[in-house]
Every structure is written in C-alpha cells, then in structure tokens.
Short mmCIF file of C-alpha atoms and ligand atoms in Angstrom, two decimals:
data_model
loop_
_atom_site.label_atom_id
_atom_site.label_comp_id
_atom_site.label_asym_id
_atom_site.label_seq_id
_atom_site.Cartn_x
_atom_site.Cartn_y
_atom_site.Cartn_z
CA MET A 1 0.00 0.00 0.00
CA SER A 2 1.44 3.33 -0.91
CA GLU A 3 1.46 5.64 2.07
CA ASN A 4 1.73 8.72 -0.03
CA ASN A 5 -0.97 8.81 -2.65
CA HIS A 6 -1.51 12.56 -2.64
CA GLY A 7 -1.24 12.68 -6.42
CA ASP A 8 -4.00 10.07 -6.76
CA LYS A 9 -6.47 12.02 -4.69
CA ASN A 10 -8.37 8.98 -3.55
CA ARG A 11 -8.75 9.55 0.14
CA ILE A 12 -11.73 10.69 2.14
CA VAL A 13 -11.52 13.58 4.57
CA LEU A 14 -13.91 13.11 7.48
CA ALA A 15 -15.18 15.81 9.84
CA TYR A 16 -14.32 13.97 13.04
CA SER A 17 -15.81 14.91 16.42
CA GLY A 18 -14.34 12.04 18.45
CA GLY A 19 -17.80 10.67 19.26
CA LEU A 20 -19.21 7.23 18.48
CA ASP A 21 -20.75 8.06 15.08
CA THR A 22 -17.66 9.51 13.49
CA SER A 23 -15.28 7.07 15.21
CA VAL A 24 -17.11 4.13 13.67
CA ALA A 25 -17.39 6.06 10.41
CA ILE A 26 -13.61 6.00 9.96
CA ALA A 27 -13.41 2.22 9.66
CA PHE A 28 -16.84 1.91 8.08
CA LEU A 29 -16.05 4.35 5.26
CA LYS A 30 -12.79 2.57 4.60
CA GLU A 31 -14.53 -0.82 4.45
CA ARG A 32 -17.38 0.38 2.25
CA THR A 33 -15.44 2.57 -0.16
CA GLY A 34 -11.93 1.11 -0.03
CA LYS A 35 -10.54 4.59 0.54
CA ASP A 36 -8.23 5.70 3.31
CA VAL A 37 -9.75 8.17 5.74
CA VAL A 38 -8.16 11.38 7.00
CA ALA A 39 -9.82 12.65 10.20
CA VAL A 40 -10.20 16.41 10.69
CA SER A 41 -11.10 17.87 14.08
CA LEU A 42 -11.48 21.50 15.07
CA ASP A 43 -11.59 23.13 18.44
CA VAL A 44 -14.29 25.78 18.10
CA GLY A 45 -14.60 26.18 21.85
CA GLN A 46 -16.78 23.13 22.45
CA GLY A 47 -14.80 22.13 25.53
CA GLY A 48 -14.46 18.49 26.54
CA GLU A 49 -11.55 16.35 25.43
CA SER A 50 -8.18 17.70 24.31
CA LEU A 51 -7.42 17.74 20.61
CA ASP A 52 -4.58 15.31 21.30
CA ALA A 53 -6.98 12.75 22.74
CA VAL A 54 -9.33 13.18 19.77
CA ARG A 55 -6.42 12.86 17.35
CA GLN A 56 -5.19 9.67 18.99
CA ARG A 57 -8.65 8.09 18.88
CA ALA A 58 -8.94 8.88 15.17
CA LEU A 59 -5.65 7.12 14.51
CA ASP A 60 -6.64 4.19 16.75
CA CYS A 61 -9.87 3.84 14.77
CA GLY A 62 -7.89 3.50 11.57
CA ALA A 63 -7.46 7.02 10.18
CA VAL A 64 -4.33 7.35 8.00
CA GLU A 65 -3.90 10.93 9.09
CA ALA A 66 -5.49 13.00 11.82
CA TYR A 67 -5.52 16.73 11.33
CA VAL A 68 -6.44 18.84 14.37
CA VAL A 69 -6.75 22.60 14.56
CA ASP A 70 -7.30 24.99 17.41
CA ALA A 71 -9.69 27.23 15.48
CA ARG A 72 -11.11 29.11 18.47
CA GLU A 73 -9.62 32.52 17.64
CA GLU A 74 -10.48 32.19 13.97
CA PHE A 75 -14.04 31.15 14.84
CA ALA A 76 -14.48 34.02 17.31
CA GLU A 77 -12.94 36.69 15.10
CA GLU A 78 -14.23 35.79 11.67
CA TYR A 79 -17.47 33.97 12.38
CA CYS A 80 -18.91 35.00 15.76
CA MET A 81 -17.99 38.66 15.21
CA LYS A 82 -19.75 38.68 11.83
CA ALA A 83 -22.82 37.23 13.53
CA LEU A 84 -22.56 39.87 16.27
CA LYS A 85 -22.27 42.74 13.78
CA ALA A 86 -25.38 41.34 12.07
CA ASN A 87 -27.19 40.88 15.44
CA ALA A 88 -27.89 37.47 13.98
CA LYS A 89 -30.94 35.70 15.37
CA TYR A 90 -32.76 33.27 13.10
CA GLU A 91 -36.53 33.57 13.44
CA GLY A 92 -35.87 36.36 15.91
CA VAL A 93 -34.25 34.19 18.57
CA TYR A 94 -31.65 31.59 17.52
CA PRO A 95 -28.14 33.08 17.39
CA LEU A 96 -26.92 30.62 14.70
CA VAL A 97 -24.64 28.56 16.88
CA SER A 98 -24.23 25.53 14.58
CA ALA A 99 -24.93 27.47 11.40
CA ILE A 100 -21.78 29.60 11.74
CA SER A 101 -19.44 26.76 12.73
CA ARG A 102 -20.16 24.58 9.67
CA PRO A 103 -18.62 26.97 7.13
CA LEU A 104 -15.43 27.25 9.21
CA ILE A 105 -15.18 23.47 9.60
CA SER A 106 -15.82 23.13 5.86
CA LYS A 107 -12.95 25.47 5.07
CA HIS A 108 -10.57 23.31 7.08
CA LEU A 109 -11.98 20.13 5.52
CA VAL A 110 -11.20 21.49 2.06
CA GLN A 111 -7.74 22.56 3.18
CA ALA A 112 -7.11 19.04 4.52
CA ALA A 113 -8.48 17.46 1.32
CA HIS A 114 -5.93 19.44 -0.68
CA GLN A 115 -3.10 18.76 1.74
CA PHE A 116 -3.72 15.01 2.09
CA GLY A 117 -4.95 14.18 -1.40
CA ALA A 118 -8.68 13.54 -1.01
CA ASP A 119 -11.42 13.74 -3.61
CA THR A 120 -14.28 13.21 -1.16
CA ILE A 121 -15.39 14.84 2.05
CA SER A 122 -17.51 13.16 4.66
CA HIS A 123 -19.43 14.19 7.78
CA GLY A 124 -21.53 12.52 10.45
CA CYS A 125 -24.78 14.34 9.69
CA THR A 126 -28.10 12.64 9.09
CA GLY A 127 -30.19 13.28 6.00
CA LYS A 128 -32.81 15.29 7.91
CA GLY A 129 -30.96 18.30 9.20
CA ASN A 130 -29.46 21.59 8.14
CA ASP A 131 -25.88 20.70 8.93
CA GLN A 132 -25.45 18.27 6.00
CA VAL A 133 -26.55 21.07 3.68
CA ARG A 134 -24.25 23.59 5.32
CA PHE A 135 -21.20 21.30 5.05
CA GLU A 136 -21.82 20.29 1.48
CA VAL A 137 -22.88 23.66 0.11
CA SER A 138 -19.92 25.33 1.87
CA ILE A 139 -17.49 22.73 0.52
CA GLN A 140 -18.82 23.07 -3.03
CA SER A 141 -18.57 26.83 -2.76
CA ILE A 142 -14.85 26.55 -2.00
CA ASP A 143 -13.88 23.61 -4.23
CA PRO A 144 -16.60 22.50 -6.66
CA THR A 145 -14.61 19.37 -7.65
CA LEU A 146 -14.94 17.71 -4.24
CA LYS A 147 -17.53 15.00 -3.67
CA ALA A 148 -19.46 14.41 -0.44
CA ILE A 149 -20.57 11.28 1.34
CA SER A 150 -22.38 10.76 4.63
CA PRO A 151 -22.07 7.31 6.22
CA ILE A 152 -25.29 7.79 8.14
CA ARG A 153 -27.32 9.21 5.28
CA ASP A 154 -25.74 7.44 2.29
CA LEU A 155 -24.37 4.19 3.74
CA SER A 156 -27.16 3.47 6.26
CA LEU A 157 -24.90 3.55 9.28
CA THR A 158 -27.37 3.21 12.16
CA ARG A 159 -26.66 3.05 15.85
CA ASP A 160 -27.09 -0.74 16.04
CA VAL A 161 -24.76 -1.21 13.10
CA GLU A 162 -22.30 1.16 14.76
CA ILE A 163 -22.13 -0.75 18.03
CA ARG A 164 -21.89 -4.14 16.31
CA PHE A 165 -19.28 -2.82 13.90
CA ALA A 166 -17.23 -1.30 16.72
CA LYS A 167 -17.23 -4.62 18.61
CA GLU A 168 -16.39 -6.74 15.56
CA HIS A 169 -13.54 -4.46 14.58
CA GLU A 170 -12.36 -3.96 18.17
CA LEU A 171 -12.51 -0.22 17.80
CA PRO A 172 -11.27 1.62 20.91
CA ILE A 173 -14.61 3.16 21.74
CA THR A 174 -15.84 3.36 25.29
CA GLN A 175 -18.81 5.71 25.12
CA THR A 176 -21.48 3.34 23.88
CA GLU A 177 -24.19 4.56 26.26
CA LYS A 178 -26.27 6.96 24.26
CA SER A 179 -26.77 10.53 25.36
CA PRO A 180 -30.49 11.18 25.23
CA TYR A 181 -29.89 14.29 23.10
CA SER A 182 -28.16 15.35 19.94
CA ILE A 183 -25.88 18.16 21.01
CA ASP A 184 -23.73 20.57 19.08
CA GLN A 185 -21.74 23.15 20.96
CA ASN A 186 -19.09 25.78 20.46
CA VAL A 187 -18.07 29.03 22.07
CA TRP A 188 -21.06 30.88 20.55
CA GLY A 189 -23.55 28.53 22.21
CA ARG A 190 -25.06 25.10 22.48
CA ALA A 191 -27.88 23.31 20.62
CA ILE A 192 -29.82 20.48 22.25
CA GLU A 193 -32.34 18.39 20.33
CA THR A 194 -34.06 14.97 19.98
CA GLY A 195 -35.00 12.47 22.69
CA PHE A 196 -37.95 13.39 24.87
CA LEU A 197 -37.73 16.98 23.56
CA GLU A 198 -39.32 15.71 20.33
CA ASP A 199 -42.64 15.98 22.16
CA PRO A 200 -42.96 19.76 22.07
CA TRP A 201 -45.15 19.76 25.17
CA ASN A 202 -42.36 18.25 27.30
CA GLY A 203 -40.57 20.95 29.23
CA PRO A 204 -36.77 20.97 29.30
CA THR A 205 -35.19 19.23 32.28
CA LYS A 206 -32.10 20.32 34.20
CA ASP A 207 -29.84 17.88 32.34
CA CYS A 208 -30.49 19.68 29.03
CA TYR A 209 -28.37 22.61 30.10
CA SER A 210 -24.68 23.06 30.68
CA TYR A 211 -23.73 26.62 29.67
CA THR A 212 -26.37 28.25 31.89
CA ASP A 213 -27.52 27.99 35.49
CA ASP A 214 -31.19 28.08 36.42
CA PRO A 215 -32.38 31.68 36.02
CA ALA A 216 -34.99 31.11 38.74
CA PHE A 217 -32.29 31.00 41.42
CA PRO A 218 -29.78 33.62 40.34
CA PRO A 219 -26.80 34.93 42.29
CA VAL A 220 -26.69 38.68 43.04
CA GLU A 221 -26.97 40.89 39.99
CA ASP A 222 -23.87 41.46 37.93
CA GLU A 223 -23.20 44.84 36.34
CA VAL A 224 -20.91 44.82 33.33
CA VAL A 225 -19.53 47.52 31.03
CA ILE A 226 -18.70 46.37 27.52
CA GLU A 227 -16.67 48.61 25.24
CA PHE A 228 -17.04 48.14 21.49
CA ARG A 229 -14.89 49.44 18.66
CA GLN A 230 -16.46 49.31 15.21
CA GLY A 231 -18.96 46.72 16.35
CA VAL A 232 -16.47 44.44 18.11
CA PRO A 233 -16.09 44.11 21.90
CA VAL A 234 -12.61 45.29 22.91
CA ALA A 235 -12.85 45.70 26.69
CA ILE A 236 -14.95 44.41 29.57
CA ASP A 237 -15.04 46.46 32.78
CA GLY A 238 -12.00 48.32 31.51
CA ARG A 239 -9.90 45.20 30.81
CA LYS A 240 -8.86 44.68 27.21
CA VAL A 241 -10.24 41.50 25.65
CA THR A 242 -9.96 39.67 22.37
CA PRO A 243 -13.23 38.63 20.70
CA LEU A 244 -12.71 35.10 22.03
CA GLN A 245 -12.11 36.35 25.57
CA ALA A 246 -15.15 38.62 25.36
CA ILE A 247 -17.38 35.70 24.39
CA GLU A 248 -15.89 33.41 27.03
CA GLU A 249 -16.22 35.97 29.81
CA MET A 250 -19.80 36.78 28.85
CA ASN A 251 -20.60 33.06 28.64
CA ARG A 252 -19.45 32.71 32.23
CA ARG A 253 -21.12 35.81 33.62
CA ALA A 254 -24.36 35.72 31.66
CA GLY A 255 -24.44 31.93 32.01
CA ALA A 256 -24.32 32.21 35.80
CA GLN A 257 -27.49 34.33 35.56
CA GLY A 258 -29.28 31.88 33.28
CA ILE A 259 -29.30 34.28 30.34
CA GLY A 260 -29.72 32.98 26.79
CA ARG A 261 -31.92 29.91 27.21
CA ILE A 262 -34.11 29.41 24.15
CA ASP A 263 -36.84 26.83 23.51
CA ILE A 264 -38.49 26.96 20.09
CA ILE A 265 -40.11 25.16 17.22
CA GLU A 266 -37.87 26.11 14.34
CA ASP A 267 -38.25 25.91 10.55
CA ARG A 268 -35.40 23.85 9.14
CA LEU A 269 -34.11 24.42 5.64
CA VAL A 270 -35.15 20.88 4.69
CA GLY A 271 -38.80 21.71 5.44
CA ILE A 272 -39.18 20.06 8.82
CA LYS A 273 -40.32 21.93 11.90
CA SER A 274 -38.17 20.86 14.82
CA ARG A 275 -38.07 21.41 18.56
CA GLU A 276 -34.81 23.06 19.52
CA LEU A 277 -33.28 24.11 22.79
CA TYR A 278 -30.36 26.46 22.81
CA GLU A 279 -28.26 28.17 25.40
CA ALA A 280 -26.10 31.02 24.24
CA PRO A 281 -25.47 33.30 27.22
CA GLY A 282 -22.50 35.21 25.81
CA ALA A 283 -23.99 35.60 22.35
CA VAL A 284 -27.36 36.79 23.65
CA ALA A 285 -25.83 39.34 26.05
CA LEU A 286 -23.33 40.64 23.49
CA ILE A 287 -26.00 41.00 20.80
CA ALA A 288 -28.24 42.93 23.21
CA ALA A 289 -25.36 45.30 24.00
CA HIS A 290 -24.38 45.67 20.35
CA GLU A 291 -27.96 46.37 19.29
CA GLU A 292 -28.26 49.16 21.85
CA LEU A 293 -25.00 50.72 20.70
CA GLU A 294 -26.34 50.67 17.15
CA ASN A 295 -29.45 52.45 18.45
CA CYS A 296 -27.11 55.29 19.41
CA CYS A 297 -24.71 55.30 16.49
CA LEU A 298 -26.61 54.41 13.31
CA GLU A 299 -28.43 57.04 11.32
CA ARG A 300 -32.16 56.33 11.25
CA GLU A 301 -32.57 55.19 7.62
CA GLN A 302 -29.30 53.27 7.64
CA HIS A 303 -30.51 51.56 10.80
CA ARG A 304 -33.91 50.69 9.31
CA ILE A 305 -32.26 49.14 6.28
CA LYS A 306 -29.78 47.32 8.48
CA ARG A 307 -32.55 45.68 10.49
CA ASP A 308 -33.89 44.18 7.25
CA ILE A 309 -30.39 43.19 6.13
CA ASP A 310 -29.66 41.60 9.53
CA LYS A 311 -32.76 39.46 9.21
CA ARG A 312 -31.86 38.33 5.68
CA TRP A 313 -28.27 37.67 6.78
CA ALA A 314 -29.47 35.35 9.55
CA GLU A 315 -31.83 33.51 7.19
CA LEU A 316 -29.19 33.07 4.49
CA VAL A 317 -26.52 31.92 6.93
CA TYR A 318 -29.01 29.53 8.55
CA ASP A 319 -29.78 28.29 5.04
CA ALA A 320 -26.16 27.25 4.31
CA GLN A 321 -25.28 30.35 2.26
CA TRP A 322 -22.24 31.56 4.26
CA PHE A 323 -19.93 31.53 1.22
CA SER A 324 -22.56 32.76 -1.27
CA PRO A 325 -22.35 35.98 -3.28
CA ALA A 326 -25.50 37.21 -1.49
CA VAL A 327 -23.95 36.94 1.97
CA HIS A 328 -20.70 38.39 0.65
CA SER A 329 -22.56 41.49 -0.47
CA LEU A 330 -24.58 41.78 2.73
CA ASN A 331 -21.31 41.56 4.69
CA ALA A 332 -20.03 44.61 2.82
CA PHE A 333 -23.11 46.59 3.83
CA ILE A 334 -22.97 45.43 7.45
CA GLU A 335 -19.25 46.13 7.73
CA ASP A 336 -19.76 49.63 6.38
CA THR A 337 -22.42 50.37 9.01
CA GLN A 338 -20.02 49.50 11.83
CA GLN A 339 -17.69 52.46 11.22
CA TYR A 340 -19.16 54.46 14.12
CA VAL A 341 -20.44 51.60 16.30
CA SER A 342 -17.94 52.37 19.05
CA GLY A 343 -18.56 53.18 22.69
CA GLU A 344 -19.62 51.62 25.95
CA ILE A 345 -22.73 49.78 27.06
CA ARG A 346 -23.52 49.15 30.71
CA MET A 347 -25.75 46.16 31.43
CA VAL A 348 -27.17 44.45 34.44
CA LEU A 349 -27.16 40.67 34.19
CA HIS A 350 -29.68 39.07 36.49
CA GLY A 351 -32.17 36.22 36.63
CA GLY A 352 -32.21 35.33 32.94
CA ARG A 353 -32.12 38.87 31.61
CA ALA A 354 -29.43 41.17 30.28
CA VAL A 355 -30.78 44.70 30.62
CA VAL A 356 -28.98 47.72 29.25
CA THR A 357 -28.85 50.56 31.79
CA GLY A 358 -26.38 52.97 30.21
CA ARG A 359 -24.68 53.88 26.95
CA ARG A 360 -22.05 56.40 25.96
CA SER A 361 -20.16 56.97 22.75
CA GLU A 362 -18.07 59.67 21.08
CA SER A 363 -19.76 58.78 17.82
CA SER A 364 -23.31 58.63 19.18
CA LEU A 365 -25.99 60.51 17.26
CA TYR A 366 -27.95 61.05 20.47
CA ASP A 367 -27.90 64.81 21.00
CA TYR A 368 -28.88 65.98 24.47
CA ASN A 369 -29.65 69.48 23.25
CA LEU A 370 -32.05 68.16 20.64
CA ALA A 371 -33.68 65.64 22.98
CA THR A 372 -34.02 67.67 26.18
CA TYR A 373 -37.25 69.13 27.53
CA ASP A 374 -35.21 71.31 29.89
CA SER A 375 -33.65 74.67 29.08
CA GLY A 376 -30.84 74.41 26.58
CA ASP A 377 -33.22 72.96 24.00
CA SER A 378 -31.79 73.60 20.55
CA PHE A 379 -34.65 71.96 18.65
CA ASP A 380 -36.88 74.55 16.95
CA GLN A 381 -40.34 73.34 17.98
CA GLY A 382 -41.95 75.93 15.72
CA ALA A 383 -40.49 74.13 12.71
CA SER A 384 -42.71 71.14 13.49
CA ASN A 385 -45.74 73.11 12.27
CA GLY A 386 -44.46 73.27 8.71
CA PHE A 387 -43.14 69.70 8.92
CA ILE A 388 -46.53 68.30 9.91
CA GLU A 389 -48.34 70.37 7.26
CA ILE A 390 -46.23 68.98 4.45
CA TYR A 391 -45.75 65.49 5.86
CA GLY A 392 -49.51 65.10 6.41
CA LEU A 393 -50.54 66.64 3.08
CA PRO A 394 -51.13 63.39 1.12
CA SER A 395 -53.42 62.03 3.86
CA LYS A 396 -55.26 65.32 4.16
CA VAL A 397 -55.98 65.51 0.43
CA ALA A 398 -57.09 61.87 0.35
CA ALA A 399 -59.34 62.37 3.40
CA ALA A 400 -61.10 65.28 1.70
CA ARG A 401 -61.77 63.04 -1.32
CA ASP A 402 -63.10 60.21 0.92
CA VAL A 403 -65.44 62.58 2.74
CA LYS A 404 -66.76 63.86 -0.62
CA PHE A 405 -67.65 60.26 -1.58
CA GLY A 406 -69.15 59.47 1.82
CA ASN A 407 -66.27 57.13 2.74
CA GLY A 408 -64.68 59.13 5.49
CA ILE A 409 -63.41 57.36 8.61
CA ALA A 410 -66.42 56.92 10.92
CA VAL A 411 -66.14 58.55 14.32
CA PRO A 412 -68.50 57.72 17.21
CA LYS A 413 -71.59 59.91 17.40
CA GLU A 414 -71.51 62.45 20.22
CA ALA A 415 -73.14 60.90 23.25
CA VAL A 416 -76.31 62.89 24.09
CA GLU A 417 -77.80 62.56 27.59
N1 LIG B 1 -31.24 23.31 14.41
C1 LIG B 1 -30.00 23.97 14.65
C2 LIG B 1 -29.39 24.46 13.38
O1 LIG B 1 -29.81 24.03 12.35
C3 LIG B 1 -29.06 23.14 15.48
C4 LIG B 1 -28.39 21.99 14.82
C5 LIG B 1 -27.60 21.26 15.83
N2 LIG B 1 -26.91 20.16 15.30
C6 LIG B 1 -26.83 18.97 15.93
N3 LIG B 1 -26.14 18.07 15.33
N4 LIG B 1 -27.42 18.72 17.06
O2 LIG B 1 -28.51 25.28 13.36
#
C-alpha cells in the first residue's frame, strides 16, 4: 500500500468529532469505499476532550492521518464577530450557533483534502438536518470538484450497526451509552435536540443545560460595562479583551445568571419543523449590548435598512449560504455600518435577563440638546408646524376626497344625555 498517494487524490476527509458516530465512520467508510480516511477535528470552543486525545482516537480507529486545529480565535474573530455585527438571530431568537461553525469546519476540511490528497469529504450528519446542507454547500462553494458522502445518510450507518461494527472491529470506543440528546456546541452557544424533547409539550429538564444555570435561582446581579470598537467588543469592565475572551467571559457571567436559554419550534431548511433548545449566554448578552449601541450610532434610515439586512443575513446563513455571493454582499453593507459603532454599554445581568442601563459613545448621534425638555433645548419646535403640514398633506388631500364620496373614517356619534 502506498502511504503517499496525494497525487491520486483517492482519500476521504472526514469531519471527526471524536464521538461514536464519526469514530465508527472511519473504519466503516474505509470498508465500504476502499478509501483511506483522513480525520479532521477542530476546536471551536466546544470544551471536553483535548485535541490530542481526539487525534489519537482517530488514529486508533484507523485514520491514516489525523488533522487537528485549534480554530477558536479564527471562529471568534471571523465567524462570531460577523454574527454579532449582524445581530444574527434566526426567526428572531436563535443566534446561529451551529450554522456559523459549519462553514469554518468546511474550510478546514477542504484545506485538509488538498493537503492530504482527497477527492471526497464526509461528515456525520443525518439526511434530515441543516448541517449536511451547510457542510456540502460550503465545501462546493470553496472547491466544486470535491464529492461528499455521509455514512449515516448514504451508507445506512445506524446506531445498532455502529455498536456491532465497533465490537467486531475492536474499535477503541468506550462511550457506547447513548446521550439522550443530539448536542452541538461551540463558544457561541449550544444546541440540544431529539430524545424526549421531540414531544414539544415536554418541558426541558435540568440535564439539558450546561452553559447556563437556572435563572430562577440567580446569584446577586452582575453589572458589566462592555466597550465596542467598530462593532467588536474590545474591553470588559476596563480590561482589554480579544473577541474570544469577550465571548468566554460573557458566557461565564451571563451563564451564571441563566441568560440565553431558548426553547423553540424552528423551521429547518429541509422543510421540517423541529423542537430546539439552545443556550447562548454570551452571544445573547453581546448582541443585546451591540444592538443598543447601534441604536445610538446608526443614522435612522441606515438603521432601518440594516434591520432588514440583519434578518436576511441570519436567514441566508441559517440556510447554508455563508460563502454565497449574497452573503458576501450583505457583509459589505454590514461592515460599512459598523464604522461608528464604538462606545460603551452598561448592562445588568440578572435572573435570565441582560438589561442595558447605560450607553455612551463619542460617535453617538444622540444629542442631548435636541432631545431635552429642559432649558438648553436647541430643537426649533416651531419648525414642526411646517413639517406636519407637508408630511400630512397626502393624507389630508385623500381624506377630503373620501369625505366627498361618503367614505370618510367613521367617528363615534356624540353621546347625548
Ligand atoms: N437546528 C440547529 C441548526 O440548524 C441546530 C443543529 C444542531 N446540530 C446537531 N447536530 N445537534 O442550526
């Protein structure tokens, strides 16, 4: 067997998490396709095992190469910060935890495919979710010549088959007891689905959560000041932070207050409605702070347009379009709006809520002299007369026409005693 068949490009690169599914997939893919498997694992802040341990398991399960990357900074800076600038919340609530990690993982999968001579990329997703679409559309968007295969979706790798296969092949897998949930987590948050949560009337139990404590029994309130520069957090309580540190610190502090728990029925890209739990304490608190700073620093019309753009950005990124021309163009708009989104936000974190209590910024458009009702008012109230006359003119003309035709807006008759 030639060890170095880079020129032949006949290997498979597998997105390897270290769990049962993808561990079995290494040997299973090799057996079913005859191709050597290269395992690729990323640290995107999911915690748990060290990359070394994951790498060793991949090799023990038969991978010819195991490529591991600490991608936490890259994920925080280039993925989470884009989501923050876009205030990204799919269907108004879900901060795109899994949706933003798939494109980054895909980029590294393609890089590994080129480095180790693979023509096919594989992942452990089922055929029912969004993640398969995100991996494969992202991969195609970077290198359209690569093929994709999913052992679970395409080679009918079920849990029973997995356990039998692992035993027969003496794979070094210990964790055969099934977690009741399907979990995906990274530094931006955590997604929890399946199991008894599939009955949407079942309330979440304590064991669903790990990034957040119960908001019903919070510690004393926690006041935090977050400083942003051009839409990115740069300091917390006066201490300089990197984007990764900002997210981690807010995960800890907002998590302790039970902030960022989400329980929804969500519309998947593949047409299924699914019950999803999320916990994203840092993301939810940072987005709330960022949104308030935008309230201060964005011009009204720019801000109105941005709210629409933000919504489309979240939908497109949810829908596997991270590397698409559409998202590329929206990014340019969003980036441009962040020029003056600099300043400080003070928030109180307590009992499940992150409430803004103060804001200040050199580039704020809030003008005390225009807003005040005290002396020092520089707003010319008299000018409102002319403004209303002209602004209301179309309605006034139309109302006169409606009255002429007997279609005026009915008002209650005067009550007569
Ligand atoms: N429904 C969410 C999404 O599409 C979460 C997916 C989580 N993935 C998982 N394998 N549990 O982004």
